């Protein structure tokens, strides 16, 4: 299997292109063509090897959940002309990401374990344990950093004080965030999963707020298997996750956390294949569908053909 790690298209009417950590976004009039590549990032670093099928998996999960939440808030998606591509409305993104957490784990747990009792202005109770459920989901926003920079935690109060989002718009973002997380939680429960935390991005098009980018994918979200969660948590056992966290854990075990001077461990063919298989497992559990691999060897040409035909 091949991995798509770089695109350089010149679609009819194309105005500009943005190469993100994982997605390449082409602006064509009032539309965006978002190509989910097979690049993989962790600790805000793009890893040196691509992961075959990853872009297809992320794009198809996001498309499925954008459709499943369209009654909650409008979203940017117009069509998916290729398994690795979504075409949608061009929105002006808010400079913050809305992260919502239902459980204490990941970076929040690492901060808590080191003594923090407040995250993004949200106070946390004493005596919590890793993977423990919060009484209510909490919103812990981050800044939306420019390319090459790290996102930073920020509080609601600071967002409003700096004028990053108006109070009226932020109230809508909060409402949408909690409603989307509730819907995601319900869908996950039907699949025997727990939606632990996720992030949402929003933007405006003609003055209207839209959900943009991906939603409820393993790159933007963390899932637990529901079966045995209570017993494992009570015993202090590690909770098996469905998320990209396994990649971060592998990197940390091999001395890499994205800090200056650290080297990414060797990504052998076996490591790459294992990551692909984990992503396929994620896809099938999260969606309940059997994953159908696209075996094309020339992914670049296929995408160009499919997108160009759609844009005619």
mmCIF file with all atom_site columns, C-alpha atoms in Angstrom, residues 1 9 11-12 35 44 84 103 133 222 252 260:
data_model
loop_
_atom_site.group_PDB
_atom_site.id
_atom_site.type_symbol
_atom_site.label_atom_id
_atom_site.label_alt_id
_atom_site.label_comp_id
_atom_site.label_asym_id
_atom_site.label_entity_id
_atom_site.label_seq_id
_atom_site.pdbx_PDB_ins_code
_atom_site.Cartn_x
_atom_site.Cartn_y
_atom_site.Cartn_z
_atom_site.occupancy
_atom_site.B_iso_or_equiv
_atom_site.pdbx_formal_charge
_atom_site.auth_seq_id
_atom_site.auth_comp_id
_atom_site.auth_asym_id
_atom_site.auth_atom_id
_atom_site.pdbx_PDB_model_num
ATOM 1  C CA . UNK A 1 1   ? 0.000   0.000  0.000   1.00 0.00 ? 1   UNK A CA 1
ATOM 2  C CA . UNK A 1 9   ? -2.601  20.415 -7.463  1.00 0.00 ? 9   UNK A CA 1
ATOM 3  C CA . UNK A 1 11  ? -7.387  22.839 -9.998  1.00 0.00 ? 11  UNK A CA 1
ATOM 4  C CA . UNK A 1 12  ? -9.463  25.047 -12.355 1.00 0.00 ? 12  UNK A CA 1
ATOM 5  C CA . UNK A 1 35  ? -7.467  16.574 0.897   1.00 0.00 ? 35  UNK A CA 1
ATOM 6  C CA . UNK A 1 44  ? 2.619   19.250 16.697  1.00 0.00 ? 44  UNK A CA 1
ATOM 7  C CA . UNK A 1 84  ? -9.724  11.236 0.669   1.00 0.00 ? 84  UNK A CA 1
ATOM 8  C CA . UNK A 1 103 ? -13.048 12.388 31.286  1.00 0.00 ? 103 UNK A CA 1
ATOM 9  C CA . UNK A 1 133 ? -15.491 10.972 34.399  1.00 0.00 ? 133 UNK A CA 1
ATOM 10 C CA . UNK A 1 222 ? -10.432 9.923  22.092  1.00 0.00 ? 222 UNK A CA 1
ATOM 11 C CA . UNK A 1 252 ? 7.100   8.924  24.483  1.00 0.00 ? 252 UNK A CA 1
ATOM 12 C CA . UNK A 1 260 ? 14.004  20.627 20.865  1.00 0.00 ? 260 UNK A CA 1
#
